[in-house]
Coordinates of C-alpha atoms in Angstrom, one line a residue:
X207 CA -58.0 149.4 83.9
X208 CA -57.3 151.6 80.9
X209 CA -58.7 150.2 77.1
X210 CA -55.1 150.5 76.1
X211 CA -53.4 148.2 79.0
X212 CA -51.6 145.1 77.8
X213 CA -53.4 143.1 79.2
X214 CA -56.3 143.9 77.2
X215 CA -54.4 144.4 73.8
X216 CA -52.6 140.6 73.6
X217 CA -48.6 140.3 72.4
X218 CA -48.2 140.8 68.4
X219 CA -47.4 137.2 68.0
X220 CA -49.2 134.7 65.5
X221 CA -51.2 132.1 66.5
X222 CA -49.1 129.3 66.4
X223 CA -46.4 131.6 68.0
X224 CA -48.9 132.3 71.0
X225 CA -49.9 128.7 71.4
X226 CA -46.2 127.5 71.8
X227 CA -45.0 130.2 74.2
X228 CA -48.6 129.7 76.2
X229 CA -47.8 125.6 76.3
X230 CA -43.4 126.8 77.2
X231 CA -44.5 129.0 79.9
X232 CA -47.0 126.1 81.4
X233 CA -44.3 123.3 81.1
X234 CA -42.2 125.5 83.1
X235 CA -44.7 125.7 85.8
X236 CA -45.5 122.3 85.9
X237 CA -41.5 121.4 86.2
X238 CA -42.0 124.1 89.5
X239 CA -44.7 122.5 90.8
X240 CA -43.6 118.9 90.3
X241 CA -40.2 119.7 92.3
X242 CA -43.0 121.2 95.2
X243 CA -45.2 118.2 95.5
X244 CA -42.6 115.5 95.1
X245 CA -41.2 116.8 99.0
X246 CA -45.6 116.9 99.4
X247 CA -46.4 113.6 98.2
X248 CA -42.8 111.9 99.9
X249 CA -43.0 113.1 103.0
X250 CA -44.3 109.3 104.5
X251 CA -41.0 108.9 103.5
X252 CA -38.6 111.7 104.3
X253 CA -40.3 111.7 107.8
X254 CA -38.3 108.8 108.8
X255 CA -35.2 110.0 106.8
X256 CA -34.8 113.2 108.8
X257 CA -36.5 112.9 111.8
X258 CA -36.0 110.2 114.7
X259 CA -38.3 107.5 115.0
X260 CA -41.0 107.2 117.7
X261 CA -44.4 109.3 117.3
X262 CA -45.3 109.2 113.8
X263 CA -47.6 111.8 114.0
X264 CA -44.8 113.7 115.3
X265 CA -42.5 113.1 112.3
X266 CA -44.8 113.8 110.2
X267 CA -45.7 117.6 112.0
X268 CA -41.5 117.7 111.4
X269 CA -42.0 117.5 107.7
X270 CA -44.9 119.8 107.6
X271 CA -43.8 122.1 109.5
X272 CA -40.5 122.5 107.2
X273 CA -43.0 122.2 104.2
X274 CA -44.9 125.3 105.7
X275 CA -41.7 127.5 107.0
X276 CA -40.8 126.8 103.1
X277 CA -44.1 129.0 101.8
X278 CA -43.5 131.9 104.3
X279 CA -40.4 132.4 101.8
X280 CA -42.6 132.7 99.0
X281 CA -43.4 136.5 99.7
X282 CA -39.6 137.5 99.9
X283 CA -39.6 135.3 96.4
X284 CA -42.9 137.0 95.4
X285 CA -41.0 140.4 95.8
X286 CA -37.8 139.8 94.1
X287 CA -39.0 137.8 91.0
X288 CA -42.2 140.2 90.8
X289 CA -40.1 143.4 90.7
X290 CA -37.7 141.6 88.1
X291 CA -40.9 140.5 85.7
X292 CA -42.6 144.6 86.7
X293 CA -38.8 145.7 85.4
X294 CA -37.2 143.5 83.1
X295 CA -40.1 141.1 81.7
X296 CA -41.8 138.2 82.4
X297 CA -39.5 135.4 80.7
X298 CA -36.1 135.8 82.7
X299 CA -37.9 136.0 86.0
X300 CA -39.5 132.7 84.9
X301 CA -36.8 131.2 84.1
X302 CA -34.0 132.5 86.8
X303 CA -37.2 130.8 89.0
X304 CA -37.3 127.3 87.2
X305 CA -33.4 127.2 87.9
X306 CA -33.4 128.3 91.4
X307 CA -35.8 125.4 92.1
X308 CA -33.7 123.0 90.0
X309 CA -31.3 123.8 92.3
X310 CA -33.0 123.3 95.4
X311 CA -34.2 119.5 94.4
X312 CA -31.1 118.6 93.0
X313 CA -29.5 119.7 96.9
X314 CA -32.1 117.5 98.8
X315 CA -31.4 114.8 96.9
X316 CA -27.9 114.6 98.1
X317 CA -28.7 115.2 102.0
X318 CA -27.2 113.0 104.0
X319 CA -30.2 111.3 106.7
X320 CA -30.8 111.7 110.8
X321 CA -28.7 108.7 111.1
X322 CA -25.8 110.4 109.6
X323 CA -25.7 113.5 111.2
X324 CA -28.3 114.1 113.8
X325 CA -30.2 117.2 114.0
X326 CA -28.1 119.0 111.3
X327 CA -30.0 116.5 108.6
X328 CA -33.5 117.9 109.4
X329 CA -31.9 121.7 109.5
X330 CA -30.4 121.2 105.9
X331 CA -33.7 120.3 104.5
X332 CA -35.2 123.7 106.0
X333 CA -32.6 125.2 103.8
X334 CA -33.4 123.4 100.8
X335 CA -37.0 124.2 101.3
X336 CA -36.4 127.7 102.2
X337 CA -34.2 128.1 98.2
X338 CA -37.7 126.4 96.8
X339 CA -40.5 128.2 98.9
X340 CA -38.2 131.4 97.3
X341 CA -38.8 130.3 94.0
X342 CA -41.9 129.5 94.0
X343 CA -43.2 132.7 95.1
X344 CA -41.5 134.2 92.0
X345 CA -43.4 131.6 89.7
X346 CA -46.9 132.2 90.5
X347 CA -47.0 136.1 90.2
X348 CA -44.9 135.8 86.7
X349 CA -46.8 132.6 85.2
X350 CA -49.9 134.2 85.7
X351 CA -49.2 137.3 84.4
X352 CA -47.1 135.5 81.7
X353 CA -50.2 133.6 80.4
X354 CA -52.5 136.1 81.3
X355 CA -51.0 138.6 79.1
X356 CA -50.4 136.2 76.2
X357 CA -53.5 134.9 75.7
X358 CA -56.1 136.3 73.5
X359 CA -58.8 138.4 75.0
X360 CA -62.4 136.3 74.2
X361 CA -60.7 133.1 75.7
X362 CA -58.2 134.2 78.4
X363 CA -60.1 132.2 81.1
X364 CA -59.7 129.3 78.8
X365 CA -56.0 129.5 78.6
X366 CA -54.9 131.1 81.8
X367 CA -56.9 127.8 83.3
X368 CA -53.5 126.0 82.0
X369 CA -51.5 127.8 84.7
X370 CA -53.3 125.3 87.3
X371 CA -53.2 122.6 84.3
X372 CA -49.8 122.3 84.6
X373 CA -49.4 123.2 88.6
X374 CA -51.7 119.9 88.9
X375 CA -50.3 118.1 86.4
X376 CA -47.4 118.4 88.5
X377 CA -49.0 116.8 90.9
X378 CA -50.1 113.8 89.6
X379 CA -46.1 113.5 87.5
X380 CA -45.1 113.6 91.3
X381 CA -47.3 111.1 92.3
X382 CA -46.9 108.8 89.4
X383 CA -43.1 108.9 90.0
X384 CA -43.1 107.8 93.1
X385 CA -45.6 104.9 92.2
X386 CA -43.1 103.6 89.8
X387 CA -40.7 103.7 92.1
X388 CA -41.9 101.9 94.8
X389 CA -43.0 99.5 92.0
X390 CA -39.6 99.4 90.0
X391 CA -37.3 99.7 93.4
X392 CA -37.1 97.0 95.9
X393 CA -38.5 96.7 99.3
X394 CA -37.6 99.4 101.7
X395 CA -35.4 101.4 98.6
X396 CA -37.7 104.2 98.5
X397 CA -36.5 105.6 102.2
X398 CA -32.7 105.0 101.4
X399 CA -32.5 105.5 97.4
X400 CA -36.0 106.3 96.0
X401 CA -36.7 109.7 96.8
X402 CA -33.6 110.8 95.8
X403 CA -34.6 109.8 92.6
X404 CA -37.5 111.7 92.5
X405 CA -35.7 115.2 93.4
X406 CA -33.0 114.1 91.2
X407 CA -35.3 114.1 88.3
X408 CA -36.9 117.6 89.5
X409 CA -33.3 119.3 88.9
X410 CA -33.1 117.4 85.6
X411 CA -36.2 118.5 84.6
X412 CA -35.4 122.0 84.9
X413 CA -32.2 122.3 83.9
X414 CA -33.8 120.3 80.5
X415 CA -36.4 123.7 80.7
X416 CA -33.3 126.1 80.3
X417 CA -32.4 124.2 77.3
X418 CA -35.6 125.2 75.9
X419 CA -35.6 128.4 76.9
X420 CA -35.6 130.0 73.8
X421 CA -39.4 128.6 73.1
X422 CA -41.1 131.7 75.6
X423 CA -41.4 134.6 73.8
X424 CA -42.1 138.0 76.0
X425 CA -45.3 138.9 76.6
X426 CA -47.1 142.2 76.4
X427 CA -45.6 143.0 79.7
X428 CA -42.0 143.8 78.7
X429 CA -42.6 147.5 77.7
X430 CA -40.5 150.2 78.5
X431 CA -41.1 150.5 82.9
X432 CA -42.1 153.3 85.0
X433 CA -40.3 154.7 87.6
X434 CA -42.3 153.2 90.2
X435 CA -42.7 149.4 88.1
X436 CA -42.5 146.5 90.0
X437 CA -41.7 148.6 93.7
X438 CA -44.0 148.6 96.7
X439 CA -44.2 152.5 96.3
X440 CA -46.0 151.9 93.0
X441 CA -48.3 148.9 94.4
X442 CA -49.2 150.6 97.4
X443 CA -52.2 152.8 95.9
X444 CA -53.7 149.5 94.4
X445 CA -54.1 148.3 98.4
X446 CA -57.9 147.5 97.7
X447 CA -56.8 144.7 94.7
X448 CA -54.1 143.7 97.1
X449 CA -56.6 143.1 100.0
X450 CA -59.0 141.3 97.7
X451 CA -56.1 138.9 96.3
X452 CA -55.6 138.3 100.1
X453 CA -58.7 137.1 101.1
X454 CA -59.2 135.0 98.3
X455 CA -56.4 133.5 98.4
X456 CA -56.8 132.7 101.8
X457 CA -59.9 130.2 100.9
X458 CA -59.0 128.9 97.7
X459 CA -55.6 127.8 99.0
X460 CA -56.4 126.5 101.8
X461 CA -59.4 124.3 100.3
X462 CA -56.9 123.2 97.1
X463 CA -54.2 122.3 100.3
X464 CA -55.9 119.8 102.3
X465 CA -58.0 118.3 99.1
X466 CA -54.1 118.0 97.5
X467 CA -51.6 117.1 99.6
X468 CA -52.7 116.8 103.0
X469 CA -55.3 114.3 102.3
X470 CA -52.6 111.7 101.4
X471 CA -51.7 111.5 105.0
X472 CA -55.5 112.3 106.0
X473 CA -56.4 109.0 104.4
X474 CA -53.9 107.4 106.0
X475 CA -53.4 108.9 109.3
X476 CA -57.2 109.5 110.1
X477 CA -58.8 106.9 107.8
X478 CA -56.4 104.5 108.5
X479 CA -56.6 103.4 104.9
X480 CA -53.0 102.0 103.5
X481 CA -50.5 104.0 102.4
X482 CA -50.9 102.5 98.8
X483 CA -54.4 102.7 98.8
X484 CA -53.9 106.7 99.5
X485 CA -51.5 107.1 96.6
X486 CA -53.9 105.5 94.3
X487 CA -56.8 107.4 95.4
X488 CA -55.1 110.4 95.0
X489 CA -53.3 109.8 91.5
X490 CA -56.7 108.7 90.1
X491 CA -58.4 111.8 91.5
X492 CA -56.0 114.6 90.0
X493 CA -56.6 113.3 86.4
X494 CA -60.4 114.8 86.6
X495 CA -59.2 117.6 88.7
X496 CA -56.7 119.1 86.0
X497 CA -59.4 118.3 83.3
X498 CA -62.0 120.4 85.1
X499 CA -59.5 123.5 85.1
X500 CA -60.1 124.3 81.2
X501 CA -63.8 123.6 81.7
X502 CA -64.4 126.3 84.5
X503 CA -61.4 128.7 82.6
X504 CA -63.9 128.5 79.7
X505 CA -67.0 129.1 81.9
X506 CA -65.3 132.1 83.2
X507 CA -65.0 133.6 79.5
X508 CA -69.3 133.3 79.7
X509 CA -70.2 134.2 83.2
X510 CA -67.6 136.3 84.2
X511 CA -64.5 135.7 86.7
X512 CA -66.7 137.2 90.1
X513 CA -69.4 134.2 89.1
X514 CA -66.6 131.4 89.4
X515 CA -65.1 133.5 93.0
X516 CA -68.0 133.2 94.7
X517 CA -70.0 130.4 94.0
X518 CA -66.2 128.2 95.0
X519 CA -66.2 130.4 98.2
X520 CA -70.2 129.5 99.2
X521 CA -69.6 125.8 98.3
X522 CA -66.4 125.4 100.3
X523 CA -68.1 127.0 103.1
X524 CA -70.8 124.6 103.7
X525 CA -69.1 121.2 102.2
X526 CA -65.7 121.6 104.6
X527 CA -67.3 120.5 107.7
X528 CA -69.5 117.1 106.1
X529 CA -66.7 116.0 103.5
X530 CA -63.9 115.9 106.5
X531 CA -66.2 114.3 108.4
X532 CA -67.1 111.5 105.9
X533 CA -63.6 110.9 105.1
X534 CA -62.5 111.0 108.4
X535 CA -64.4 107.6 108.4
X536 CA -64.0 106.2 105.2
X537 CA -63.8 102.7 104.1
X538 CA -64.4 102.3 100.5
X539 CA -61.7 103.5 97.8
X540 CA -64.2 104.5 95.7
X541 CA -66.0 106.6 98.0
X542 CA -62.7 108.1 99.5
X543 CA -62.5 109.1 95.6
X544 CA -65.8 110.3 95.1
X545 CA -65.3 112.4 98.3
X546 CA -61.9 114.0 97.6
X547 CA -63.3 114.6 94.1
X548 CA -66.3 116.6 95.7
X549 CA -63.9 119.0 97.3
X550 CA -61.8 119.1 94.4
X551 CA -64.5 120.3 92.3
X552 CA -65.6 122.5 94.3
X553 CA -61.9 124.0 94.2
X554 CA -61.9 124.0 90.9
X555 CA -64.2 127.2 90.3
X556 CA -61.5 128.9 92.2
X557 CA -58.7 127.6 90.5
X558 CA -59.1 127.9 87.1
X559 CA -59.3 131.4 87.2
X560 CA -57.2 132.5 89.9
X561 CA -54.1 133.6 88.3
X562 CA -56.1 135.4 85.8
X563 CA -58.3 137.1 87.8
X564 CA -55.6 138.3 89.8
X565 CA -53.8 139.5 87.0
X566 CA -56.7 141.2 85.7
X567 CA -56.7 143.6 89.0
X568 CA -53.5 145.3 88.6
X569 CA -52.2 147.6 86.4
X570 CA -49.0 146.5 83.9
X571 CA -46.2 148.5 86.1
X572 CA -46.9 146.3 89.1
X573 CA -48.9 143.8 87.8
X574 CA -46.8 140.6 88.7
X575 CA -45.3 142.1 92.2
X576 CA -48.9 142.6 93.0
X577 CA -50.3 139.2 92.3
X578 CA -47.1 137.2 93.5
X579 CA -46.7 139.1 96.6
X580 CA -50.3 138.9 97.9
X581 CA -51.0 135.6 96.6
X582 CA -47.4 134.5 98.7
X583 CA -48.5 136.1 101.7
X584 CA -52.1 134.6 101.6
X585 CA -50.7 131.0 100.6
X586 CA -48.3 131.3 103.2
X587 CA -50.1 131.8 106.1
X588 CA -53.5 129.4 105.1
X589 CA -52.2 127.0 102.1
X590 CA -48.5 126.2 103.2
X591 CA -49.8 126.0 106.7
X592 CA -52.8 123.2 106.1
X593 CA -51.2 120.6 107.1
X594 CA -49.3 121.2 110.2
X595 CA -52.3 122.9 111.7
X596 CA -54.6 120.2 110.7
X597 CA -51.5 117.8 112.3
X598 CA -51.8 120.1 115.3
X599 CA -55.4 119.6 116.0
X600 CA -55.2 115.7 115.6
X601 CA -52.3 116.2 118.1
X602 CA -54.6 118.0 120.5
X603 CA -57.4 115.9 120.4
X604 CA -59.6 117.9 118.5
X605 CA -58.6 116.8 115.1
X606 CA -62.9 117.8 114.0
X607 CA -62.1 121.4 114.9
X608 CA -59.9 121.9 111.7
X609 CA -62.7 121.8 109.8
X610 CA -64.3 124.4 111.3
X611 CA -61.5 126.5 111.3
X612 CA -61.3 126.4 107.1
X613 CA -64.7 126.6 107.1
X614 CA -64.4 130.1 108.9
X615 CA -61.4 131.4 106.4
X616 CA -64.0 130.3 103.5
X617 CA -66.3 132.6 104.9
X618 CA -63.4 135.6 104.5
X619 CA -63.4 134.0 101.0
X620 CA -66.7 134.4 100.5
X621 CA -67.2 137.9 102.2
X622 CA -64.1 139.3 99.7
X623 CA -65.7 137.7 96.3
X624 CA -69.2 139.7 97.4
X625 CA -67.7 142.4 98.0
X626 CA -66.0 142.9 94.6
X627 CA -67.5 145.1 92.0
X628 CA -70.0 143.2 89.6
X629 CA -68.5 145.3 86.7
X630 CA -65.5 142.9 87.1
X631 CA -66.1 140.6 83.8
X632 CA -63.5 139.1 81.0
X633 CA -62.4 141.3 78.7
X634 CA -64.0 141.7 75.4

């Protein structure tokens, strides 16, 4: 990476000028991330709406399964917005993302249910998923350049750790809507009226975000572009970074998967805890989760981003197997909590400097095609696919083995973060 890169020489903007665009560009992710986990968090629900009744195991493999299909559209998304932000700068492809997501959430919550119209209901919401899984893919790649590039040098971990702030803060937004709602609602609204609220709210959300557009300032990234910027010609003789964005991504979104969305239904499916008890459990746990993010961010700044990589990747490889298993049989609220925290935790080396780290591998002219595109490839085929394969070993019979098999992708995990150069450390 060259001393003069952009990366390394921070947007001419002042302080105050830095700290709004850095807190703009992580609203706008967590308005993305909220419309993502409200299908996550409400698919108890929508697995009735759209699928017919009977197995509920198999209803809710249905709404996994369209939740997964929904990330393998995050590369194509990854592509599009990546070469956009590699082109034209990282603000519009942000933004044309936040709308395109709008979008989707405002069109699920006007689908009409299985008892309306059959099969064509659950087909509908593939498409709905399919408009979100391609915006998404866009808004990783872009946000984590974005705040990569426009944070300054000695305490970019700390502030590129907001990029996951705000992705779990729209997490818990999602969950805490949906408790008020089944609070404020009465019985049985939330599967005829409620969760149309919630995706209702996700459109408004980001069409409120448009409104405010004029808060993100470019970052360092909108220079003049190379004739190769943002193409796969360009990004192909940086196939080593790619590789290595790959195989951690493969373990860190897996791991932040089953700790974040799938063990709602874990809890209650396996653990046979209530449905009620789940949602509290995991609203309580993502407040500490997003609070660690800054904490590890800023440890990164010390100990260098390789540090954080591989001590998540050796953790989650020999916690997986015991904290499933504990949970799997777990009575007590508090030590469902304490459990799900454990993993989260241990996630959250990995997490808070992700984006950054990823950012920090490529070079300005591909910069964001490289980290969205390998980062949606990876987190399509092991973080958008948790749930349904967990789903499909329960089905089987050998619901145990799934934690064997993350165990073994947290080995790739851990086998990519050794293997990467110990020069790798935060710039100066």
């Amino acid at each position: 990476m060259s001393a003069t890169d952009p990366l390394l020489q921070p947007a001419a903007l002042s302080d105050r000028a830095r700290l709004k665009a850095i807190l703009a560009g992580s609203l706008g992710n967590l308005i993305e991330w909220y419309d993502v986990y409200i299908y996550a968090f409400a698919s108890l629900t929508l697995a009735g709406a759209f699928f017919p009744g009977g197995d509920r195991t198999a209803q809710l493999l249905g709404t996994s399964s369209i939740f997964a299909i929904g990330f393998f559209m995050r590369p194509l998304g990854s592509w599009y917005f990546g070469r956009r932000a590699d082109r034209h700068g990282r603000r519009g492809a942000m933004l044309a993302s936040i709308a395109m997501m709008g979008l989707g959430s405002a069109f699920i919550a006007a689908l009409p249910t299985y008892a309306s119209i059959g099969v064509a209901a659950p087909a509908l919401l593939l498409v709905a998923r399919m408009v979100q899984g391609f915006s998404t893919g866009g808004q990783y790649g872009t946000a984590a350049t974005y705040l990569s590039e426009i944070a300054p040098p000695a305490r970019r971990g700390f502030y590129a750790s907001f990029q996951y702030v705000t992705l779990i803060g729209g997490q818990l937004l999602a969950v805490i809507v949906l408790q008020l709602l089944q609070l404020a609602l009465p019985a049985g609204a939330m599967a005829t009226i409620g969760w149309r609220i919630a995706f209702a709210m996700g459109a408004a959300a980001a069409l409120a975000m448009l409104l405010l557009r004029g808060t993100i300032h470019e970052s360092a990234g909108a220079t003049a572009p190379r004739g190769d910027s943002g193409s796969l010609a360009g990004l192909l003789p940086h196939w080593r970074s790619f590789g290595t964005v790959l195989g951690l991504t493969a373990g860190g979104s897996l791991i932040f998967y089953i700790y974040s969305t799938y063990m709602q239904k874990y809890l209650v499916n396996t653990a046979h805890l209530s449905p009620g008890t789940a949602d509290a459990i995991m609203t309580a746990v993502l407040i500490p989760f997003m609070l660690m993010q800054p904490l590890f961010g800023a440890l990164s700044d010390r100990i260098g981003r390789r540090a954080n990589l591989v001590a998540f990747a050796a953790l989650a490889s020999v916690t997986t197997v015991p904290l499933l298993g504990w949970l799997s049989e777990v009575r007590s609220p508090l030590a469902a909590f304490l459990l799900v925290l454990a993993g989260l935790a241990v996630n959250s080396l990995y997490t808070s400097v992700s984006g950054l780290f990823k950012a920090e591998l490529f070079p300005l002219h591909v910069r964001a095609l490289g980290v969205g595109l390998a980062y949606g490839i990876g987190n399509a085929l092991f973080g958008g696919t948790a749930e349904a394969v967990a789903l499909s070993f329960k089905q089987h019979g050998h619901e145990g083995g799934f934690a064997w098999y993350a165990t073994a992708i947290c080995l790739v995990s851990l086998a990519t973060a050794l293997s990467i150069g110990r020069e790798r450390r935060p710039s100066p």
